[in-house]
PDB file of C-alpha atoms in Angstrom:
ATOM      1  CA  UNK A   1       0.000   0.000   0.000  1.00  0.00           C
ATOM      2  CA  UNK A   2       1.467   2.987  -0.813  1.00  0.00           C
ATOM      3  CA  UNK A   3       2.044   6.072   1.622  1.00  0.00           C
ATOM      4  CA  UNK A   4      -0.547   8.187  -0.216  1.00  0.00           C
ATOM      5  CA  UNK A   5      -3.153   5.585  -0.205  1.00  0.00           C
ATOM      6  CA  UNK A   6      -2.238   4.883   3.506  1.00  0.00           C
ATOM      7  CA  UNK A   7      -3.009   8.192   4.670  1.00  0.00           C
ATOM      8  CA  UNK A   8      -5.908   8.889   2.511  1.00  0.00           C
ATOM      9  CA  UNK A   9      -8.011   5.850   3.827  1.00  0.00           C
ATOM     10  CA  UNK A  10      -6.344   5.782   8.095  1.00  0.00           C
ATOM     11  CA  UNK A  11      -6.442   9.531   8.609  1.00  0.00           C
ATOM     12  CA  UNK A  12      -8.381  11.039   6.058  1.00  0.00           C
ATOM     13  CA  UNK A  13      -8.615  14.503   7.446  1.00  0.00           C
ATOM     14  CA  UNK A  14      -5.149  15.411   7.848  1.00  0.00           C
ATOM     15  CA  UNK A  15      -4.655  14.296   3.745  1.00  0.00           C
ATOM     16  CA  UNK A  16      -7.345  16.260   2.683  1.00  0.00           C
ATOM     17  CA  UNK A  17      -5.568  19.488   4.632  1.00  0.00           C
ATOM     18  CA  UNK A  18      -2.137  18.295   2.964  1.00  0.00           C
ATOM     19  CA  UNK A  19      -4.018  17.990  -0.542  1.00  0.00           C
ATOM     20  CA  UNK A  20      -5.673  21.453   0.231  1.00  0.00           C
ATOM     21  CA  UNK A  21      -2.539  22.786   0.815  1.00  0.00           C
ATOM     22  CA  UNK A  22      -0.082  21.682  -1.683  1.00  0.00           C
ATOM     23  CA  UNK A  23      -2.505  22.586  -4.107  1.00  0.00           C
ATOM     24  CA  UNK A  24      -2.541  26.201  -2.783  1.00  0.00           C
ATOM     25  CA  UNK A  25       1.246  25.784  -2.967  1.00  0.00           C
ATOM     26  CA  UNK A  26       0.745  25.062  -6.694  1.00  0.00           C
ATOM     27  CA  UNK A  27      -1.389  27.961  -7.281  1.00  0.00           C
ATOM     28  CA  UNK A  28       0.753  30.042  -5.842  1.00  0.00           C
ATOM     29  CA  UNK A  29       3.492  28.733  -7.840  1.00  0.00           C
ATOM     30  CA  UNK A  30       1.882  29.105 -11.101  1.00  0.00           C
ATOM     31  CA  UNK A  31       0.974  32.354 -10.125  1.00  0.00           C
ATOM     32  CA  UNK A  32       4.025  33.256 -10.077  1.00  0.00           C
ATOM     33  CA  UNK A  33       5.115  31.970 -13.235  1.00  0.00           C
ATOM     34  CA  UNK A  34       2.508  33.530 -15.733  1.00  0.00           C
ATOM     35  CA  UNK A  35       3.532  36.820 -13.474  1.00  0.00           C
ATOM     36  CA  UNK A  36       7.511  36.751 -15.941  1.00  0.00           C
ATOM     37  CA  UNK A  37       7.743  38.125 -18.996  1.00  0.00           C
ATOM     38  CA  UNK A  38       9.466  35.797 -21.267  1.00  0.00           C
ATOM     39  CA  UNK A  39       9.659  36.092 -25.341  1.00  0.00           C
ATOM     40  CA  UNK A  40       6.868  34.148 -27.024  1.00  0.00           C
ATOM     41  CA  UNK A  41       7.697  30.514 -28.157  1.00  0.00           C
ATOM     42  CA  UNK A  42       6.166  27.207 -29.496  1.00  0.00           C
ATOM     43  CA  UNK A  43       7.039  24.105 -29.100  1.00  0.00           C
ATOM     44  CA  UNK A  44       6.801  22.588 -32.598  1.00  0.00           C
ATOM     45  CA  UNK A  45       8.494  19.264 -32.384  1.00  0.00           C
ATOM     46  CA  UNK A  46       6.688  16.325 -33.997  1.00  0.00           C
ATOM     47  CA  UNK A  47       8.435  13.998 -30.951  1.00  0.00           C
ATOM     48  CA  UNK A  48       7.126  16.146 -28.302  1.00  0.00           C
ATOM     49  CA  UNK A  49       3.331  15.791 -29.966  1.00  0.00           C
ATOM     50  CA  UNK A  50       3.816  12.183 -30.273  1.00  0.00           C
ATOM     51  CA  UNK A  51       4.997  11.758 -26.460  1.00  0.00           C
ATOM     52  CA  UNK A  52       2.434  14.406 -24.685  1.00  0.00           C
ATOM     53  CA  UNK A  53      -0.815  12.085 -27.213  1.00  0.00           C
ATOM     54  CA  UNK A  54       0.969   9.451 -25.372  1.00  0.00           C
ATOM     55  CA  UNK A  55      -0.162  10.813 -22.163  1.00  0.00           C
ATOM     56  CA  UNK A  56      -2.948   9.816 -19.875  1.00  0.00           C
ATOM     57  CA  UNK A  57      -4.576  12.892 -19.509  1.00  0.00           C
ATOM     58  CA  UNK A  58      -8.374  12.983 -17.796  1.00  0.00           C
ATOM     59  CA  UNK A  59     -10.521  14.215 -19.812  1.00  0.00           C
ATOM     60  CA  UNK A  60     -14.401  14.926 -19.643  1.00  0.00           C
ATOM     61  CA  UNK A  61     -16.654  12.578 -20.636  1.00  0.00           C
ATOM     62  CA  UNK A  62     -17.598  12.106 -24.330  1.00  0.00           C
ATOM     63  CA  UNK A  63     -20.089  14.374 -25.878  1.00  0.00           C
ATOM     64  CA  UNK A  64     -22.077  11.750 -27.197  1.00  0.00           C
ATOM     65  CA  UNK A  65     -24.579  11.880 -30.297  1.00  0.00           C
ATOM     66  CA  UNK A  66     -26.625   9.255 -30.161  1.00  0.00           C
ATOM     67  CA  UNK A  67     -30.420   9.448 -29.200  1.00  0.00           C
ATOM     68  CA  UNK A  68     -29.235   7.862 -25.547  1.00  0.00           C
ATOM     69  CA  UNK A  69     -26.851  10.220 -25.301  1.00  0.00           C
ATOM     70  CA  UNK A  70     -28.546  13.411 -26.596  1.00  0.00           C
ATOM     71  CA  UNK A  71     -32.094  12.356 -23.843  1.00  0.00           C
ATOM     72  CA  UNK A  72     -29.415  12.157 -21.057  1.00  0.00           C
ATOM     73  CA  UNK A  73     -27.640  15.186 -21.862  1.00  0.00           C
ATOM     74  CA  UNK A  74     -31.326  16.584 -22.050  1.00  0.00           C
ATOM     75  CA  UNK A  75     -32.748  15.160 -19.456  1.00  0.00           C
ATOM     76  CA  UNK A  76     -29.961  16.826 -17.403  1.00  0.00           C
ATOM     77  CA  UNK A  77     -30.523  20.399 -18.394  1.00  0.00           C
ATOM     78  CA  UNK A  78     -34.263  20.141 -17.685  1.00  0.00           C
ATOM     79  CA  UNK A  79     -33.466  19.038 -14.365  1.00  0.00           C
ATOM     80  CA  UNK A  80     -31.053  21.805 -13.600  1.00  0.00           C
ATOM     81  CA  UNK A  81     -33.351  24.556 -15.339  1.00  0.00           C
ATOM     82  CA  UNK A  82     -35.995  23.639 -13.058  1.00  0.00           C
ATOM     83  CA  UNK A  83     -33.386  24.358 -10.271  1.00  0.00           C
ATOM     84  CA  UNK A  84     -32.402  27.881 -11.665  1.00  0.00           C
ATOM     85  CA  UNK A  85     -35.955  28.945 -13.163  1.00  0.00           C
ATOM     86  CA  UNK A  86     -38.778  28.925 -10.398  1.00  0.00           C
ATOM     87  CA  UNK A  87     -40.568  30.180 -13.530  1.00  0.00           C
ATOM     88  CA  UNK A  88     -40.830  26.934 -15.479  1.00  0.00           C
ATOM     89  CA  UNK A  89     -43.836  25.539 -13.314  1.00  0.00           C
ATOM     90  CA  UNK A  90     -45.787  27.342 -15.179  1.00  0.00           C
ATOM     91  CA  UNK A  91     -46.111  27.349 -18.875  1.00  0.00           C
ATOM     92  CA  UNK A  92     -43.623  29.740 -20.860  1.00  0.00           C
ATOM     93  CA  UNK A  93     -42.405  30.260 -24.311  1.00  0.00           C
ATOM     94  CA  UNK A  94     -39.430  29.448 -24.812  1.00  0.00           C
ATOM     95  CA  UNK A  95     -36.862  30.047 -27.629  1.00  0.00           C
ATOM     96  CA  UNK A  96     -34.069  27.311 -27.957  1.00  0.00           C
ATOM     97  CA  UNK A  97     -31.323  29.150 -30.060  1.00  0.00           C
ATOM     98  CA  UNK A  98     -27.976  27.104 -31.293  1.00  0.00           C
ATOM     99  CA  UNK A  99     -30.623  24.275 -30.462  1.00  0.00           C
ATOM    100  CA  UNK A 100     -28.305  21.552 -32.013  1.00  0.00           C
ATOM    101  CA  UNK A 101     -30.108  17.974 -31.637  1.00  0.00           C
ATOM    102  CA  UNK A 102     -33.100  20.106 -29.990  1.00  0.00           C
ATOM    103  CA  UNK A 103     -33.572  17.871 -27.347  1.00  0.00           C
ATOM    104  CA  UNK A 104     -33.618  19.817 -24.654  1.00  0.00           C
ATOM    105  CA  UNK A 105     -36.388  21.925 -26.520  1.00  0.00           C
ATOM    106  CA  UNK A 106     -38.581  18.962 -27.424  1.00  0.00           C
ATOM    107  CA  UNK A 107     -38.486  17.988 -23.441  1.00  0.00           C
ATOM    108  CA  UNK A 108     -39.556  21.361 -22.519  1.00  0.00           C
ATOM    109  CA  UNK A 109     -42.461  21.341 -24.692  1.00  0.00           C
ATOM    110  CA  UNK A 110     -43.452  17.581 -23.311  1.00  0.00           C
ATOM    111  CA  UNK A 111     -43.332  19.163 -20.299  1.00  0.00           C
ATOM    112  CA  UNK A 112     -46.170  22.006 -21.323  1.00  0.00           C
ATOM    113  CA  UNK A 113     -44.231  24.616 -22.354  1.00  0.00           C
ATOM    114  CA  UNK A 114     -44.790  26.415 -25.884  1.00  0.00           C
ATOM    115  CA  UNK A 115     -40.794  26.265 -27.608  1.00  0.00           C
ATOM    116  CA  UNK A 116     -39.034  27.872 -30.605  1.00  0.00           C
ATOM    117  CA  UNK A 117     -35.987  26.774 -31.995  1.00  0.00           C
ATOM    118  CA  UNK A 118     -33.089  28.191 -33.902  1.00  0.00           C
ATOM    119  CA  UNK A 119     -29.932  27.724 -35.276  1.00  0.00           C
ATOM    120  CA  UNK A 120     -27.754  28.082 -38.203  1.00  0.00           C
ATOM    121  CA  UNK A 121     -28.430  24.905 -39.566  1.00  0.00           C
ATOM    122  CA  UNK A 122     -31.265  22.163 -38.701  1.00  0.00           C
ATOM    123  CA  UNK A 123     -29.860  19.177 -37.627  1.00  0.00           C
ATOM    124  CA  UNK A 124     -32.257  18.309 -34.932  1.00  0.00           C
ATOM    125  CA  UNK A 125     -33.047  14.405 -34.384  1.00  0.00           C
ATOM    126  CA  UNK A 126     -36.493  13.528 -35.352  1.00  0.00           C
ATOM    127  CA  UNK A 127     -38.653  13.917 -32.855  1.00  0.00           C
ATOM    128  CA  UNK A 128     -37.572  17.681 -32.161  1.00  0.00           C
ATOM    129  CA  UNK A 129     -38.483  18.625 -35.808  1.00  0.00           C
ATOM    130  CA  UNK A 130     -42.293  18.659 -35.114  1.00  0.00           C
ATOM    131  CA  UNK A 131     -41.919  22.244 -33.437  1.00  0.00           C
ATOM    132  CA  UNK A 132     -41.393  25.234 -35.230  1.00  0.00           C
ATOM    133  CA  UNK A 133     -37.644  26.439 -36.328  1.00  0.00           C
ATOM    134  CA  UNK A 134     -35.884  29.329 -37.630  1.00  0.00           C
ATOM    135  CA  UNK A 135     -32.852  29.266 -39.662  1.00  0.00           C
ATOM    136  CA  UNK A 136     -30.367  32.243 -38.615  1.00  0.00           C
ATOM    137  CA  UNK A 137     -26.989  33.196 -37.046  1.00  0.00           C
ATOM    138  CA  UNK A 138     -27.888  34.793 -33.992  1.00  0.00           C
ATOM    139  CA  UNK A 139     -24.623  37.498 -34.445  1.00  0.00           C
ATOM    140  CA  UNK A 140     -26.340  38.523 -37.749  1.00  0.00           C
ATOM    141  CA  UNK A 141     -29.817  38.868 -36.689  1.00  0.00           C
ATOM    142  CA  UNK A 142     -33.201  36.904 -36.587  1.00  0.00           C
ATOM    143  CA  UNK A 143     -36.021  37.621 -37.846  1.00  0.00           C
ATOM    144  CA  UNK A 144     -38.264  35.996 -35.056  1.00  0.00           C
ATOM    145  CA  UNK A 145     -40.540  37.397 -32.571  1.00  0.00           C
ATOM    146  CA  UNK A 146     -39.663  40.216 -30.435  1.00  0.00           C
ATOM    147  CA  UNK A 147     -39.854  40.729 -27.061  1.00  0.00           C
ATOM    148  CA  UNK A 148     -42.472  37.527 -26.738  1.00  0.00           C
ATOM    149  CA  UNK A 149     -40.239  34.616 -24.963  1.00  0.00           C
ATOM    150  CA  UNK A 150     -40.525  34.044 -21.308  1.00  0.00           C
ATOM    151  CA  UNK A 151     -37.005  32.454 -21.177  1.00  0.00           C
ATOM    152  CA  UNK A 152     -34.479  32.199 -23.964  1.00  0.00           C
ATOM    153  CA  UNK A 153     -31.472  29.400 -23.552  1.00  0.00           C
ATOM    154  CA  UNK A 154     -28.393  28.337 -25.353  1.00  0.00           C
ATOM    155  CA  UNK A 155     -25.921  25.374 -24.633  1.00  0.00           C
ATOM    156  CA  UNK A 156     -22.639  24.755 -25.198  1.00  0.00           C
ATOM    157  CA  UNK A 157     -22.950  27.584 -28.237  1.00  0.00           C
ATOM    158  CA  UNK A 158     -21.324  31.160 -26.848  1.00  0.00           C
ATOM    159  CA  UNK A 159     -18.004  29.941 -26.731  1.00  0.00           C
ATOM    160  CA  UNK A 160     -18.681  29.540 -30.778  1.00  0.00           C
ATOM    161  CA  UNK A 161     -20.741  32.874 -31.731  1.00  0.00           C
ATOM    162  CA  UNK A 162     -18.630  35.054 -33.661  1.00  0.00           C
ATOM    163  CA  UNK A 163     -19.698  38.110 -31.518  1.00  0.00           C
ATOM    164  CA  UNK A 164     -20.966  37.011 -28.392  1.00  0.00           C
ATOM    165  CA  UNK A 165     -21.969  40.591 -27.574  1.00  0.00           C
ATOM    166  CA  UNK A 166     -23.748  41.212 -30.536  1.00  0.00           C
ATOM    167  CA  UNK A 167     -25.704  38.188 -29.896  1.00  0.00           C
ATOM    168  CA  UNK A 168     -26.844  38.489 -26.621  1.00  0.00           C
ATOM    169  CA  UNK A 169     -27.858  42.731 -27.803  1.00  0.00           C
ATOM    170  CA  UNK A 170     -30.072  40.186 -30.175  1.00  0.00           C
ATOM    171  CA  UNK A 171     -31.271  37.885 -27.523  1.00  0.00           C
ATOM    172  CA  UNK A 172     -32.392  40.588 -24.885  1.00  0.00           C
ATOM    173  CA  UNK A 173     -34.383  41.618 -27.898  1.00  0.00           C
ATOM    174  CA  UNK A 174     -36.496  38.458 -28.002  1.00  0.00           C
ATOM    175  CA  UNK A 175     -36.864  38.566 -23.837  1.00  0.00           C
ATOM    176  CA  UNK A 176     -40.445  40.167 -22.669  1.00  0.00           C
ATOM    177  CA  UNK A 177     -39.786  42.646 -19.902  1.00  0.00           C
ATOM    178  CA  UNK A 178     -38.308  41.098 -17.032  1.00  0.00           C
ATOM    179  CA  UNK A 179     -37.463  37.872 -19.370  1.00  0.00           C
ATOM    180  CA  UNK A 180     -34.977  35.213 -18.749  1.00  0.00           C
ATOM    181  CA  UNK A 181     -31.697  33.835 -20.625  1.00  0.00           C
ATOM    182  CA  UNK A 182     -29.838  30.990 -19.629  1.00  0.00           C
ATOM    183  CA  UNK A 183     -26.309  30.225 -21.126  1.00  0.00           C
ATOM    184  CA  UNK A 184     -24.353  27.337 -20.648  1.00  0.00           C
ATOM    185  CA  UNK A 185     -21.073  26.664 -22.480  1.00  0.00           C
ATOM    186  CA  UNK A 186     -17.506  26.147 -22.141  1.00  0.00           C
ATOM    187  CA  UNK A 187     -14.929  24.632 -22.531  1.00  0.00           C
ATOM    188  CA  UNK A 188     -13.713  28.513 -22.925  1.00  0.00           C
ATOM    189  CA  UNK A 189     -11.126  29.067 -25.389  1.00  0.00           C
ATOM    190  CA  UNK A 190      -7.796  29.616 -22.205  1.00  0.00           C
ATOM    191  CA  UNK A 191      -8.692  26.696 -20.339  1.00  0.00           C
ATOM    192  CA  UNK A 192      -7.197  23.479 -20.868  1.00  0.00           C
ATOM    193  CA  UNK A 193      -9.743  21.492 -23.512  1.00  0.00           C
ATOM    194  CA  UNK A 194     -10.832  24.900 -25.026  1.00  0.00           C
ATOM    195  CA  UNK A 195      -9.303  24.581 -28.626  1.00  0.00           C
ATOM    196  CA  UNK A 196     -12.337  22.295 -29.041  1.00  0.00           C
ATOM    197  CA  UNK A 197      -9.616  19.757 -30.761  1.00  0.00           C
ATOM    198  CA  UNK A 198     -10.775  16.446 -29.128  1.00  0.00           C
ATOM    199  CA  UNK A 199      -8.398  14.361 -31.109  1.00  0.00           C
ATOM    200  CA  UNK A 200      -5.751  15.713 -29.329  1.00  0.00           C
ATOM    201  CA  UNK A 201      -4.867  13.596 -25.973  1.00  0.00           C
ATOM    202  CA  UNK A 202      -3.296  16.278 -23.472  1.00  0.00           C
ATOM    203  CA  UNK A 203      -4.940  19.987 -22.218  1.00  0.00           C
ATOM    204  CA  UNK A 204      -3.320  22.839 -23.741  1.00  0.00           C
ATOM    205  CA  UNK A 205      -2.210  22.887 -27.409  1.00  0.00           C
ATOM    206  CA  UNK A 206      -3.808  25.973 -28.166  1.00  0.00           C
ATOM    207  CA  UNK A 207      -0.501  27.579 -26.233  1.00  0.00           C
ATOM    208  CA  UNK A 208       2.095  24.791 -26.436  1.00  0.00           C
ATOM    209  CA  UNK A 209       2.169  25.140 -30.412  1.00  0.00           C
ATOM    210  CA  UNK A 210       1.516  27.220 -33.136  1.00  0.00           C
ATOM    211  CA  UNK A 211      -1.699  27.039 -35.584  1.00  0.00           C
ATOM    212  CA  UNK A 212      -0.220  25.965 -38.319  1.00  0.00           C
ATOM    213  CA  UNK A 213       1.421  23.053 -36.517  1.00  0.00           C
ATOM    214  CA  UNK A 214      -1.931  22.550 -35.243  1.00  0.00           C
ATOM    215  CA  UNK A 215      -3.992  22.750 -38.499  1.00  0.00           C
ATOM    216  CA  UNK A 216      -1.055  19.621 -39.761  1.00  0.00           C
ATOM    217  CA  UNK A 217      -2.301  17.834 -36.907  1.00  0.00           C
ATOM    218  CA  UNK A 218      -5.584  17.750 -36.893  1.00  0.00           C
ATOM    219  CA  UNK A 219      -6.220  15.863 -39.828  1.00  0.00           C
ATOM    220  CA  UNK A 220      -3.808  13.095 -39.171  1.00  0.00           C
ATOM    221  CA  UNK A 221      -4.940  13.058 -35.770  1.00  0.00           C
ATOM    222  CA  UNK A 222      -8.913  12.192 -37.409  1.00  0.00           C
ATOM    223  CA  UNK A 223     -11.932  14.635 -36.109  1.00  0.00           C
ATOM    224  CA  UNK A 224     -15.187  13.603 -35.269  1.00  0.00           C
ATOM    225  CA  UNK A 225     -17.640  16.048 -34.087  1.00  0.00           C
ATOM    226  CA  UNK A 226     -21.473  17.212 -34.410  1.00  0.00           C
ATOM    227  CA  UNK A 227     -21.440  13.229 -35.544  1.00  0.00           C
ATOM    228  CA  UNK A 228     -19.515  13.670 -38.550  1.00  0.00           C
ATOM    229  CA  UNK A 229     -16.028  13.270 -39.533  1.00  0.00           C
ATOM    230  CA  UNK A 230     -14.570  16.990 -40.618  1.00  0.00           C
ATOM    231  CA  UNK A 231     -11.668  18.081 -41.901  1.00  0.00           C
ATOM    232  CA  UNK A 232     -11.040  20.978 -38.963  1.00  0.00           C
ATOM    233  CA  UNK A 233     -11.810  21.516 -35.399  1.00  0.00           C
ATOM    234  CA  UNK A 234     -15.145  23.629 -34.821  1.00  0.00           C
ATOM    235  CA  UNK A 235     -14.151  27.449 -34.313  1.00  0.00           C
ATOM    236  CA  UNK A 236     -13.819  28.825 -31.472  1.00  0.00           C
ATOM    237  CA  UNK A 237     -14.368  32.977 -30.743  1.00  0.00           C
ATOM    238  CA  UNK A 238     -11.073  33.254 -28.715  1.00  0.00           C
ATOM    239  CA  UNK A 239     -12.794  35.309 -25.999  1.00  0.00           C
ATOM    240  CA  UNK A 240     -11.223  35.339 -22.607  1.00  0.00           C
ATOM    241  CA  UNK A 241     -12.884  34.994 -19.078  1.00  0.00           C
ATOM    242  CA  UNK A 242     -12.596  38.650 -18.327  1.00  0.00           C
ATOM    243  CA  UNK A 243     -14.515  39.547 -21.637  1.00  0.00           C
ATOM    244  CA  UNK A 244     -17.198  37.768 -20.851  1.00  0.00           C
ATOM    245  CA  UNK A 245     -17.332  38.884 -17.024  1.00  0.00           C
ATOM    246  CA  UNK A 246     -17.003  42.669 -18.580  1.00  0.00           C
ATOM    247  CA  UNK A 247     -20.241  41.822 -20.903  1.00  0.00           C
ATOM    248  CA  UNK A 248     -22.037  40.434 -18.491  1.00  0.00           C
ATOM    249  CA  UNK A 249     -22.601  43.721 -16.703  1.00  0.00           C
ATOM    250  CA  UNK A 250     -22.892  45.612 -20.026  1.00  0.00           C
ATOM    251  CA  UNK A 251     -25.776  44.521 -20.455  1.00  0.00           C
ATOM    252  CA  UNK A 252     -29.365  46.011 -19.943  1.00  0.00           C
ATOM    253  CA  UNK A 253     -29.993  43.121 -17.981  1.00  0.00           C
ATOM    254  CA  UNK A 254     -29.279  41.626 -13.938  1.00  0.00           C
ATOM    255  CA  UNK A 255     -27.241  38.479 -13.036  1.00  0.00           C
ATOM    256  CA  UNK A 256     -29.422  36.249 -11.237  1.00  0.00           C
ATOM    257  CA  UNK A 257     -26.910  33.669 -11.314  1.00  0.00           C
ATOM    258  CA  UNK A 258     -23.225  33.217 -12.020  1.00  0.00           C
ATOM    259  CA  UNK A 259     -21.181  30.070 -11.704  1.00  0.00           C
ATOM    260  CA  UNK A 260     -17.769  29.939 -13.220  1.00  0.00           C
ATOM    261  CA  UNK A 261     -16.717  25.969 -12.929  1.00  0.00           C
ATOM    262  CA  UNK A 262     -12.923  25.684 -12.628  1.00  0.00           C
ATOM    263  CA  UNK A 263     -10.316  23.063 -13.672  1.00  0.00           C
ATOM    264  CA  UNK A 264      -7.037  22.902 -11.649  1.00  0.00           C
ATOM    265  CA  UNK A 265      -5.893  19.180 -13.001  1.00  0.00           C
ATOM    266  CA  UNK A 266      -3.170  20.458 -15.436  1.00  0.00           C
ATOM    267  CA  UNK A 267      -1.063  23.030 -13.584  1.00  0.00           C
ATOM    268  CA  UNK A 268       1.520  20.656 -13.738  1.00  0.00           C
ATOM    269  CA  UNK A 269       2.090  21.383 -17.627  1.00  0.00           C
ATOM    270  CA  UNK A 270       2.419  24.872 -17.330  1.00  0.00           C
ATOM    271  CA  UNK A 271       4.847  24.573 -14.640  1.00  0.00           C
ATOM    272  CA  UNK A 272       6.448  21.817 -17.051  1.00  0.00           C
ATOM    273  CA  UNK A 273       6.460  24.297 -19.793  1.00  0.00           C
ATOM    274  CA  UNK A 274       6.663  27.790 -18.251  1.00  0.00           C
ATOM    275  CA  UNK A 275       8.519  29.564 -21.044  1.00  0.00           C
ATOM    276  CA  UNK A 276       5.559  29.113 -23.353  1.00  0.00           C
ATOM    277  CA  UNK A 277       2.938  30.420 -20.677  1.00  0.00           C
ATOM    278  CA  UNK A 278       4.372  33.159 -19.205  1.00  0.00           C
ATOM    279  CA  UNK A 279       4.837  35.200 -22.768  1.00  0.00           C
ATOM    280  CA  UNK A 280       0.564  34.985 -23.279  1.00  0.00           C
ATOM    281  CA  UNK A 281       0.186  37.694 -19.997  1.00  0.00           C
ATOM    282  CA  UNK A 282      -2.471  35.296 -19.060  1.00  0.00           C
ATOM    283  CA  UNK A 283      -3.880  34.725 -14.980  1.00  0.00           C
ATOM    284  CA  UNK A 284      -4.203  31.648 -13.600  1.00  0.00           C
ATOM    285  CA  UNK A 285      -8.408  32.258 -13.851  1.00  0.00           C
ATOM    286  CA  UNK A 286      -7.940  32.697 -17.687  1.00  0.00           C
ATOM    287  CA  UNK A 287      -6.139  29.124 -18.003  1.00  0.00           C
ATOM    288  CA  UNK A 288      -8.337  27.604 -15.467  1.00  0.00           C
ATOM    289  CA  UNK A 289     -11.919  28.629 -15.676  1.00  0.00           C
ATOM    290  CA  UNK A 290     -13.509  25.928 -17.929  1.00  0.00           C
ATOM    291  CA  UNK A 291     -17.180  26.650 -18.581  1.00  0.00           C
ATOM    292  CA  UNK A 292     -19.774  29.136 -16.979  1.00  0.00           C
ATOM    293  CA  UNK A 293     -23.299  28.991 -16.316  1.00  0.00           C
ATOM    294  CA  UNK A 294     -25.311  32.311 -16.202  1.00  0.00           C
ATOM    295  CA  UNK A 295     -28.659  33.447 -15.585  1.00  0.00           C
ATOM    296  CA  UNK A 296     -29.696  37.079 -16.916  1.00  0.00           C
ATOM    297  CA  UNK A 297     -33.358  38.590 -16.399  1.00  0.00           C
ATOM    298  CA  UNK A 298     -33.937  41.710 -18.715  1.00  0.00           C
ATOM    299  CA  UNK A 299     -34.724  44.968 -17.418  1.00  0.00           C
ATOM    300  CA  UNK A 300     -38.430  45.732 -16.935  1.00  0.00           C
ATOM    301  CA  UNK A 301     -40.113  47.859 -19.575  1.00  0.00           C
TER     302      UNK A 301
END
């Protein structure tokens, strides 16, 4: 039995103080490090690729897109809008935009609520296409009904929009007075999965090298994603954690509820490779805050 395995099972709460503090000792540490100034670099070496895919690196679970998968995933976010939206016990409209597979949609309106969906393109599974749908990118404009949905929501989409300010200016639009939206999404483009490239096998490659190295990759590497195989990993809008804090109270809107989730597994590759993170003048929030959930109610008329 080892020492670590020893102590976590025989005298649990003195390990969980020593893990609480030697990962404040990392922090710290790290803090430190993206704190230097140091000339940018990448790390472009076909042998260091090869040995960091060789890693065993947690990731999250698979994004599944299969009709099990897509009703769990669903089934999930009705659950936990329930939570957040006291609202929903009584019948609202709802508009679903980046819907995707439209499942969470479809189980809203099973549930007795009257929902809208849109998106850029309509790829929703089958029994999602019997309720109505409008074709449009959100950062552009829609043409939908204004000020006339109870709650808007969006998943795993405003880490993609193009202009993620633009598009929520849209969205408020669609709100009644005193209207809900709820956004879900991440990874976000600084923390460790947020390249979107899910063929690659270690956090971080959006720093460690460059995009052309990258773009080489990818293909070799194979890319499956919205359930098909592509040719390039799904674009990203590059915008940081403090961005989206800043928008959030640009808005003409209130938070009701904020929750940035954080991921401090991989601070050990940024104190492997400091010279490459201390040149991007990034915080240790930027390159750990992995998705964020948010709840905005519009301002009353």
């Amino acid at each position: 039995m080892s020492i670590g395995t020893f102590a976590s099972r025989f005298t649990p709460c003195m390990y969980g103080r020593y893990l609480k503090s030697s990962r404040l000792k990392q922090q710290q540490r790290v803090a430190k490090l993206l704190a230097r100034s140091s000339p940018p670099t990448f790390l472009d070496s076909d042998a260091l690729f090869d040995a960091l895919q060789g890693r065993s690196y947690p990731k999250a679970a698979a994004y599944g897109y299969d009709d099990f998968s897509g009703f769990c995933r669903a089934s999930e976010r009705l659950v936990r809008l329930g939570t957040l939206l006291p609202e929903l016990k009584n019948p609202c409209r709802i508009l679903e935009v980046s819907c995707g597979d439209g499942l969470t949609g479809y189980l809203l309106a099973e549930a007795g609520h009257d929902v809208r969906f849109s998106d850029i393109e309509d790829w929703r599974f089958k029994k999602a296409r019997s309720l109505p749908f409008d074709q449009a990118d959100i950062c552009t404009g829609h043409s939908g009904e204004l000020g006339q949905f109870d709650v808007v929501i969006a998943y795993n989409a405003t880490e993609h929009w193009k202009d993620p300010s633009l598009a929520l200016r849209h969205l408020l639009k669609f709100c009644r007075p005193d209207g809900l939206i709820v956004l879900d999404f991440g990874p976000l483009f600084n923390s460790p999965w947020g390249l979107h490239a899910w063929c690659f096998n270690f956090p971080y490659p959006q720093f460690l090298f460059s995009n052309s190295f990258i773009e080489e990759k990818v293909p070799i590497s194979g890319v499956t994603d919205l359930a098909r195989n592509l040719e390039k990993i799904q674009e990203t809008n590059g915008w940081s954690v403090r961005q989206f804090r800043n928008l959030w109270h640009s808005l003409d809107c209130r938070v009701v509820h904020l929750f940035e989730d954080r991921d401090m597994r991989y601070l050990n590759m940024i104190e492997e490779f400091p010279d490459v993170f201390c040149s991007l003048d990034l915080t240790l929030d930027e390159l750990t805050v992995n998705s964020i959930e948010i709840v905005l109610r519009r301002s009353g008329s």
